[in-house]
Coordinates of C-alpha atoms and ligand atoms in Angstrom, one line a residue:
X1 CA 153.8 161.6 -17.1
X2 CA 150.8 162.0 -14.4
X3 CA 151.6 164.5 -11.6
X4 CA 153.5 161.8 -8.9
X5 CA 156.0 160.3 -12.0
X6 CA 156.5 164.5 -12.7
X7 CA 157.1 165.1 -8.8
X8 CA 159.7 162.7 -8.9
X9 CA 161.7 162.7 -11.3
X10 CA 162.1 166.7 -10.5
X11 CA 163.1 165.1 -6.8
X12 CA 165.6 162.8 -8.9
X13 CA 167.1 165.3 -11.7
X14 CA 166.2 168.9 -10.3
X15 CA 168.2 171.1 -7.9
X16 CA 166.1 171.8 -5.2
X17 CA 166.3 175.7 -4.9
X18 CA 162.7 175.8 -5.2
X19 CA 161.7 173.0 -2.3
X20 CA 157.8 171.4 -1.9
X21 CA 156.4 173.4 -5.0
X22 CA 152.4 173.9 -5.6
X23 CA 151.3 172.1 -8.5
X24 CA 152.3 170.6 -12.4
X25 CA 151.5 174.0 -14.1
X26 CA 150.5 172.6 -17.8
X27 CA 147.9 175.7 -19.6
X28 CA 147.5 179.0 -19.4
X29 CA 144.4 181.2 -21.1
X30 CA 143.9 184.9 -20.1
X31 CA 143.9 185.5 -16.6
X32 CA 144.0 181.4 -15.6
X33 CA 146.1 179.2 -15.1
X34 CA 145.2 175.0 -15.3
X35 CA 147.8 172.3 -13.8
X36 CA 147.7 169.0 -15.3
X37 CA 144.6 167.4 -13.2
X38 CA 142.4 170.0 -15.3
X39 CA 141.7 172.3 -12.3
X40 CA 141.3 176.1 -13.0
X41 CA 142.9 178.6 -10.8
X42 CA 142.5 182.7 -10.8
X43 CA 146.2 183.3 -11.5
X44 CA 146.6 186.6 -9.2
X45 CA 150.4 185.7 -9.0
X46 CA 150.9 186.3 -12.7
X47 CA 154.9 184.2 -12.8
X48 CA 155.4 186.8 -10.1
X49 CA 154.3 189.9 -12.3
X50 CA 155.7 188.9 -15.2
X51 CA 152.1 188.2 -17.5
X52 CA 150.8 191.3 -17.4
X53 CA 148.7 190.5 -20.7
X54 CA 147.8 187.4 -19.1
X55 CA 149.1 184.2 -20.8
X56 CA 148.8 183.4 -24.4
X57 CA 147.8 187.0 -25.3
X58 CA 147.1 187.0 -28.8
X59 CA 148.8 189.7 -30.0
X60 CA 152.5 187.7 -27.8
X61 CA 151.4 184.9 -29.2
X62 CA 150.8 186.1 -32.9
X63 CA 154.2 187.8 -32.8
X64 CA 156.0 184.9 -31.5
X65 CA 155.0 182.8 -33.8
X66 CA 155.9 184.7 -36.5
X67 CA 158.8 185.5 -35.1
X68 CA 160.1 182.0 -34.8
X69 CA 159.3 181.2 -38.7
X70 CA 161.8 184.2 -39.3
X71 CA 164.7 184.2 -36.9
X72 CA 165.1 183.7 -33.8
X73 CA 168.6 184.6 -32.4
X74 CA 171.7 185.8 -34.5
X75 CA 173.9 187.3 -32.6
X76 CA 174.6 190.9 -31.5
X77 CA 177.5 191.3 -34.0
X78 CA 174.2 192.2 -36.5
X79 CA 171.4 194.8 -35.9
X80 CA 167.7 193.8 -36.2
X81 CA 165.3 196.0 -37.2
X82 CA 162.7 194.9 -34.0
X83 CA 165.9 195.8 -31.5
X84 CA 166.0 199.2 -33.0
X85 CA 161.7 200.0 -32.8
X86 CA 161.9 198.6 -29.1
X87 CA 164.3 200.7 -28.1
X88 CA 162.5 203.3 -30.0
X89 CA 159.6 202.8 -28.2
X90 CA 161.0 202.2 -24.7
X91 CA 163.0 205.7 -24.9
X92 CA 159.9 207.6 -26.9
X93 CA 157.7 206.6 -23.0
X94 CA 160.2 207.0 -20.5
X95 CA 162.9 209.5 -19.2
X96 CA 165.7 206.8 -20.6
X97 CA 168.2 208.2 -23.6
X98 CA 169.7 204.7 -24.3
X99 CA 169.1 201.1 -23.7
X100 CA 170.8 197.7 -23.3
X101 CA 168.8 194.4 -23.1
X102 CA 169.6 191.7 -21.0
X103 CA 167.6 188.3 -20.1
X104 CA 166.8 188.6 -16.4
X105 CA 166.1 191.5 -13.8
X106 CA 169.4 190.3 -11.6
X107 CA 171.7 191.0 -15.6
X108 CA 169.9 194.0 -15.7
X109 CA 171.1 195.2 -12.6
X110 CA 174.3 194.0 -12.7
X111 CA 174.8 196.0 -15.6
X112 CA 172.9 199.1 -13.9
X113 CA 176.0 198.8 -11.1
X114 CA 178.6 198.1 -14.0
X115 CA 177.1 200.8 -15.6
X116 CA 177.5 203.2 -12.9
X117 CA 181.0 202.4 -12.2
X118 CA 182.3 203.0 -15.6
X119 CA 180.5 206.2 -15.4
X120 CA 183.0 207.3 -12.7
X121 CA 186.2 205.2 -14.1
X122 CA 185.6 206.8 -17.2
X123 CA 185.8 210.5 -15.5
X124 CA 188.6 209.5 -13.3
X125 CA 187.0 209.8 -10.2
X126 CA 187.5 207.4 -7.4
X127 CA 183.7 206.8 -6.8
X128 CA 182.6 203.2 -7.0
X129 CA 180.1 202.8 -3.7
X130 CA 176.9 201.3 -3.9
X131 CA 174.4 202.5 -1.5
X132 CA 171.1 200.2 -1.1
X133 CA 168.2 199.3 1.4
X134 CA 167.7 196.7 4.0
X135 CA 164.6 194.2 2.4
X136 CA 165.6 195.0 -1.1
X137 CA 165.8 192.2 -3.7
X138 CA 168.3 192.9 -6.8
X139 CA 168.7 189.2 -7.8
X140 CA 170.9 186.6 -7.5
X141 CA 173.6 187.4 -9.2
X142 CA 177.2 187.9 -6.7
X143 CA 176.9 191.6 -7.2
X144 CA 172.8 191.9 -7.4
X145 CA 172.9 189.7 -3.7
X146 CA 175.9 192.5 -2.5
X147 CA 173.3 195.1 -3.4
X148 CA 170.1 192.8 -2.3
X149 CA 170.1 193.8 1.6
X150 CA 168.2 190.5 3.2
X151 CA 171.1 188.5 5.0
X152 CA 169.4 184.7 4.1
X153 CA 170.2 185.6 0.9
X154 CA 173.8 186.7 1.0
X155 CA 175.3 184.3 3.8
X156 CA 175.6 181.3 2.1
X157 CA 177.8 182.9 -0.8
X158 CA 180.1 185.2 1.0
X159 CA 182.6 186.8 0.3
X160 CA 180.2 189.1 -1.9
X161 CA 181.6 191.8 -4.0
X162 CA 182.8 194.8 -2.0
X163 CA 181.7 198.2 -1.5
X164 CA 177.7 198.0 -1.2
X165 CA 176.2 199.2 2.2
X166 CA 172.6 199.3 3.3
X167 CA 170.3 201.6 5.1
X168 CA 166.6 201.7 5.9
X169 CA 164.2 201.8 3.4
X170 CA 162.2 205.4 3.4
X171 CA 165.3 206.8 5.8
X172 CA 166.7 209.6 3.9
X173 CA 168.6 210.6 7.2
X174 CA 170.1 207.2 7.5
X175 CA 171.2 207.8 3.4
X176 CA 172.6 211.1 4.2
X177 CA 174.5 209.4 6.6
X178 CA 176.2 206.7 4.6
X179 CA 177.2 208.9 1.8
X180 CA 180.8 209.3 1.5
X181 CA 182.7 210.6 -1.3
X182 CA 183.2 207.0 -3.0
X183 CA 179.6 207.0 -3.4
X184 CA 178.9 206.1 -7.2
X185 CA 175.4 205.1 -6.7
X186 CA 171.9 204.5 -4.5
X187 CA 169.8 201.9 -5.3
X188 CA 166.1 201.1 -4.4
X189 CA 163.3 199.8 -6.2
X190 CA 160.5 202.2 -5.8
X191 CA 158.3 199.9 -4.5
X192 CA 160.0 196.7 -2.7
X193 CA 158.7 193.8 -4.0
X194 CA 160.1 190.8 -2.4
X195 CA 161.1 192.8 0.6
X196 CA 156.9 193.0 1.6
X197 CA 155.4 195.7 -1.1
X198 CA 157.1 198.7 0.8
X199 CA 155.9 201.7 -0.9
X200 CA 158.6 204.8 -1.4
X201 CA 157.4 207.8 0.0
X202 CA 156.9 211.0 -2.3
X203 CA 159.5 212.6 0.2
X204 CA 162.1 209.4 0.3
X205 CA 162.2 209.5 -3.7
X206 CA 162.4 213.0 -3.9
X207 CA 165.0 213.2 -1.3
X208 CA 167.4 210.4 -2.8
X209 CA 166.9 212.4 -6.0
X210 CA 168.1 215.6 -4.9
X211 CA 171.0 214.1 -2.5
X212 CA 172.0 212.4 -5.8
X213 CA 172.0 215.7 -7.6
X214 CA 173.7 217.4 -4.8
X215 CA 176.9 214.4 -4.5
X216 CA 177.2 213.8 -7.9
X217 CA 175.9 210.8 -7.4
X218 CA 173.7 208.4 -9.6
X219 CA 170.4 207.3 -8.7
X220 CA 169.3 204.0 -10.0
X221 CA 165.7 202.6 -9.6
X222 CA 165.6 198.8 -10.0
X223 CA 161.6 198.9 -11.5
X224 CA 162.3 194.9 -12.7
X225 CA 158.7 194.1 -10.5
X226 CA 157.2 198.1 -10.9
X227 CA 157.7 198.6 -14.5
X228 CA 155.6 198.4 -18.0
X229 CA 152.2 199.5 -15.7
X230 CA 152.2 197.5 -12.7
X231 CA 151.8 200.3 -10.6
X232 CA 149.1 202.6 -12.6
X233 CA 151.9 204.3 -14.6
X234 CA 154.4 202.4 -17.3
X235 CA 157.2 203.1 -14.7
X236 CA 156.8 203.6 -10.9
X237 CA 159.4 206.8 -10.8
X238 CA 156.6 208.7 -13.5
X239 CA 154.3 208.9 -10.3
X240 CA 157.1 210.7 -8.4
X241 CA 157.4 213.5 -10.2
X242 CA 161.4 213.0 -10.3
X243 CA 163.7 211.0 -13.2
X244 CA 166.4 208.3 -12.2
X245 CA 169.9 208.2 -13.8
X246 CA 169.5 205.0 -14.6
X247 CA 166.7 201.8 -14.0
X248 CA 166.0 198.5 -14.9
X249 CA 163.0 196.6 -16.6
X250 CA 162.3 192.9 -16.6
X251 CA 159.6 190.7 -15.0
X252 CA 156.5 191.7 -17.4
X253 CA 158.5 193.3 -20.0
X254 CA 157.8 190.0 -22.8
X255 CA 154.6 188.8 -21.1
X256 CA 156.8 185.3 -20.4
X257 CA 159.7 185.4 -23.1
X258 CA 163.1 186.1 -20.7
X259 CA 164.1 189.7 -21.8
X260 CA 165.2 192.5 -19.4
X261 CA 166.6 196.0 -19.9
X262 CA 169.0 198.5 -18.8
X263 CA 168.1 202.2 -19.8
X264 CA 169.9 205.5 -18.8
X265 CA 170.3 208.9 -19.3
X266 CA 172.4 209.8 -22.4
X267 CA 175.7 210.8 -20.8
X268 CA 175.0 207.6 -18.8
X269 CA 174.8 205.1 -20.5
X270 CA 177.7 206.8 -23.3
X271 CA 179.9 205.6 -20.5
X272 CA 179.4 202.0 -21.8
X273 CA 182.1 201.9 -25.2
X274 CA 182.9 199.0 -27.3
X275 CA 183.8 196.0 -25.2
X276 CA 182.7 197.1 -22.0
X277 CA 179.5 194.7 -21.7
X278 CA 177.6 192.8 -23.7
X279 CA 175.1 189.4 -23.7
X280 CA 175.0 186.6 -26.0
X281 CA 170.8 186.3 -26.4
X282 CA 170.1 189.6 -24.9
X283 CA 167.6 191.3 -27.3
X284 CA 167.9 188.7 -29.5
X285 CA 165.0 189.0 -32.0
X286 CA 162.7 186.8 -30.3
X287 CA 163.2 188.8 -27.0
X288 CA 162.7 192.3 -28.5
X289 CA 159.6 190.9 -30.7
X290 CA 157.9 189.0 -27.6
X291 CA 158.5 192.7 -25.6
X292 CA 157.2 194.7 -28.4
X293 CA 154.5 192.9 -29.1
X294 CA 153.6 193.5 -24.9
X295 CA 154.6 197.1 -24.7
X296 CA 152.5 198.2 -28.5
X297 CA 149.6 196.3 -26.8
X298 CA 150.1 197.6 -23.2
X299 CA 150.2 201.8 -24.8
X300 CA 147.8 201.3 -27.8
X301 CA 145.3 199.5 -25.4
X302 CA 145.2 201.7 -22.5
X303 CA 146.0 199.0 -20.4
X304 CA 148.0 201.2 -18.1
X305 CA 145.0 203.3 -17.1
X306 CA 142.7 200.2 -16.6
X307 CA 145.4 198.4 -14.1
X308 CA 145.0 201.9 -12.1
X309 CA 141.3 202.0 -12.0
X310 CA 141.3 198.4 -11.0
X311 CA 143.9 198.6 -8.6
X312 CA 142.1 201.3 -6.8
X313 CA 139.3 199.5 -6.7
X314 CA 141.0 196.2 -5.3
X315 CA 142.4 198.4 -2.7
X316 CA 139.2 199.8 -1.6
X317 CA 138.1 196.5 -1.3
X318 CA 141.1 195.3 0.7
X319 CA 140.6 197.8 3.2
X320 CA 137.3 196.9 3.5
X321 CA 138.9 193.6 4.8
X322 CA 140.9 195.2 7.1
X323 CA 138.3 197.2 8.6
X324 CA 136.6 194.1 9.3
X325 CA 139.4 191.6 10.5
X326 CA 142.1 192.4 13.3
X327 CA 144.5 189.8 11.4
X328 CA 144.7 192.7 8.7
X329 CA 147.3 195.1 10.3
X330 CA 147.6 197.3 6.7
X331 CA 147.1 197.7 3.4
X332 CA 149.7 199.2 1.3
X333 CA 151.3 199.3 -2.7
X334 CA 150.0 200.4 -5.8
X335 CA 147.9 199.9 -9.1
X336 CA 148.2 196.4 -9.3
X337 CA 151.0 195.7 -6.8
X338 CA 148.9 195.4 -3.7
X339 CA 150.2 193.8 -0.1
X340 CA 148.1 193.2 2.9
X341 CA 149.8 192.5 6.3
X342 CA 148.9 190.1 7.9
X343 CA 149.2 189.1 11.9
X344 CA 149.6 185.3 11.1
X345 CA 151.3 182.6 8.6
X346 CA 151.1 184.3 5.0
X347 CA 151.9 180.5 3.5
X348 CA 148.7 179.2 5.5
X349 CA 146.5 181.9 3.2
X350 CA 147.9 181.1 0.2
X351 CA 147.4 177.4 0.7
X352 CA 144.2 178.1 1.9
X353 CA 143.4 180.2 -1.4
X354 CA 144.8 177.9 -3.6
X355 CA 142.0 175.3 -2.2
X356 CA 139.5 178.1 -3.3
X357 CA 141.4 178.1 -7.2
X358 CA 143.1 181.4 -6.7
X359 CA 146.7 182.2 -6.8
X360 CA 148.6 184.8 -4.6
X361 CA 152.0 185.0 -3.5
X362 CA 153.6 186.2 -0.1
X363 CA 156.1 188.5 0.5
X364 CA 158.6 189.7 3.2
X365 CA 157.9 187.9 6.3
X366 CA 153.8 188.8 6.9
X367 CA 152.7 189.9 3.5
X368 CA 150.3 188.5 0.7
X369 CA 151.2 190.0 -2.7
X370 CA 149.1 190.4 -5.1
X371 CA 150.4 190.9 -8.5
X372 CA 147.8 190.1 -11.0
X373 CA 147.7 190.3 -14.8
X374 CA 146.8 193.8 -16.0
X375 CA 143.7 192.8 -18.0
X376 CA 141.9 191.8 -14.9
X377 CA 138.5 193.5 -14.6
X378 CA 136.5 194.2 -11.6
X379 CA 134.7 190.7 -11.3
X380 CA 138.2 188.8 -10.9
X381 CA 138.7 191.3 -7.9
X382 CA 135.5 190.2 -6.5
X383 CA 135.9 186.4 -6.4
X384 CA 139.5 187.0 -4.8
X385 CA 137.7 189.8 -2.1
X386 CA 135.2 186.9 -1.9
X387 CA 137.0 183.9 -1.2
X388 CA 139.6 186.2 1.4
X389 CA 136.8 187.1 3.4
X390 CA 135.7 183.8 3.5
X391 CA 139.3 182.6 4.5
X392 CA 139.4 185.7 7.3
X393 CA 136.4 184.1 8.5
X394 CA 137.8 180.8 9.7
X395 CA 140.3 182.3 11.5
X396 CA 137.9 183.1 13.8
X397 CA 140.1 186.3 15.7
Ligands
PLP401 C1 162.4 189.6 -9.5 C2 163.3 190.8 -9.2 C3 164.7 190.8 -9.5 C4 165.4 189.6 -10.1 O1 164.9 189.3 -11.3 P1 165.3 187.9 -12.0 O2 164.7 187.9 -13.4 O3 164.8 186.8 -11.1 O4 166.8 187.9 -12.0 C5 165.3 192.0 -9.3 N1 164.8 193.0 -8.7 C6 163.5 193.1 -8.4 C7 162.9 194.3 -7.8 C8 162.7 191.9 -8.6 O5 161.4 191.9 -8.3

């Protein structure tokens, strides 16, 4: 099909959640991506975070395919030897006792809230209160939209599951506030992602940490866009000095293959027995050996340090932009989770950028995003710093 008969017959047979969309994605190779016309673009959008290792990294690829010869999905009434050495490994580099695997980041946090309920219910206690932030994003999910605190997401579906409430981001007044004592859980990604790139303060996590330890109450962190080294460390909280009860990993966990996960502290997670949850392809053996095959390569080849050196360096360069143009109003995130706000149409520099062959996304209401595959080097910051400053330029402001 060439790109108009494509076009159309997505008009014709697609739901249209997703609206006018850029271009017929058809190859990716490293930190590129190529639509169908040939053209080659500087993928700094990475599926939205997710190909940290780029696309068709060897060693994913490799693994996959070997995978695939052997057995793909069998249910979870079996183990699998690759389920048990990803866990393994995801528990061995984080705070986490146990883990559960789901497909998505929205399943993984629905099973983070579950989770936390049961905790209580299992005690006895009546504490089933979910506290989250205004610009979060959970997912799309009824209960991850009751938690996900932007109202164009939750009107159209309403009634939403009951007892979530929202306070400002950063606002550890406004949280002290709100906690009553129903209060199972706060929620907040460390970063907000979709929200704009809205950093946590050292204070705000540290706060929510010890108000949580104070209330008996459990703190998740929903790291589905900050995990497996977006942000210079394998998990955002390991920059904060403090440990959640329980958090979430998804978007870059299998470089591409859907696979998400719930981990939690050991007396946690024990609250989830027999029957209580479960997931029909959730770490099936394709999932588990697609995210294996990312995390081994992510720790063995010091990947994680690299994406901090070259997100420091990005931002340098970023706020070199913003000393020179008044349309930059800040720089803010990360590692490699960088925003830049912006005093006009976000959409209009992407387009523009796109023209150039590079890919960013936008976020919140001002914000570019720019969540680029981990592998990048120093040069692929340079032609994006490049071709900005060439598009700050014909603003002419
Ligand atoms: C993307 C995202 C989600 C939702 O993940 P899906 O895989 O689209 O369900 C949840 N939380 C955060 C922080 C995200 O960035």
């Amino acid at each position: 099909m060439n790109t108009e008969e494509i076009v159309a017959a997505d008009k014709e047979y697609f739901m249209n959640v997703f609206g006018e969309r850029t271009m017929v994605a058809e190859k990716g190779e490293g930190v590129y991506l190529y639509d169908n016309e040939g053209n080659k673009y500087l993928d700094f959008s990475a599926g939205i975070a997710v190909n940290a290792l780029g696309h068709n990294h060897p060693r994913v690829t490799e693994a996959i395919q070997d995978q695939a010869e052997n057995l793909l999905h069998a249910s979870n009434i079996y183990y699998f030897e690759i389920q048990a050495k990803l866990s393994q490994l995801l528990v061995e580099n984080t705070c986490a006792d146990k883990v559960f695997y789901a497909n998505s980041g929205a399943e993984a946090n629905e099973g983070a809230l579950k989770l936390a309920r049961k905790y209580f219910k299992k005690q006895e206690e009546d504490k089933y209160e979910i506290i989250a932030t205004s610009e979060s994003f959970h997912g799309r999910t009824l209960a991850t939209l009751a938690a996900t605190g932007q109202e164009k997401y939750q009107k159209p579906f309403t009634p939403l599951p009951q007892g979530f409430s929202f306070v400002p981001y950063n606002d550890l007044e406004a949280v002290k506030a709100e906690i009553t004592e129903q209060t199972a859980a706060i929620m907040v990604e460390p970063i907000q992602g979709e929200g704009g790139v809205n950093p946590a303060s050292q204070e705000y996590l540290q706060g929510l940490r010890d108000l949580c330890d104070e209330h008996n109450i459990l703190l998740i962190l929903d790291e589905v866009q900050t995990g497996i080294g977006r942000t210079g460390t394998l998990f955002a909280y390991q920059q904060y000095n403090i440990e959640p009860d329980i958090f979430t990993s998804a978007k870059a966990l299998g470089n591409g293959v859907p696979v998400s996960a719930l981990l939690a502290r050991g007396d946690v997670a024990e609250a989830f027995e027999p029957g209580d949850h479960a997931s029909t392809f959730g770490g099936n053996p394709l999932a588990c050996r697609a995210a294996y095959a990312t995390l081994s390569t992510i720790l063995d080849e010091d990947i994680i340090p690299h994406a901090q050196n070259v997100g420091s360096y990005f931002k340098d360069e970023l706020n070199k932009l913003e000393e020179k143009y008044d349309v930059i109003i800040d720089v803010k995130g990360q590692g490699l989770m960088l925003g830049v706000e912006v005093d006009t149409d976000p959409q209009m520099i992407r387009d523009k950028m796109l023209e150039k062959g590079v890919l960013i996304l936008k976020a919140g209401k001002n914000v570019l995003r720019f969540v680029p595959p981990l592998i990048i080097k120093n040069e692929h910051v340079d032609e994006v710093i490049k071709k900005l400053d060439q598009v700050f330029a014909t603003l002419n402001r």
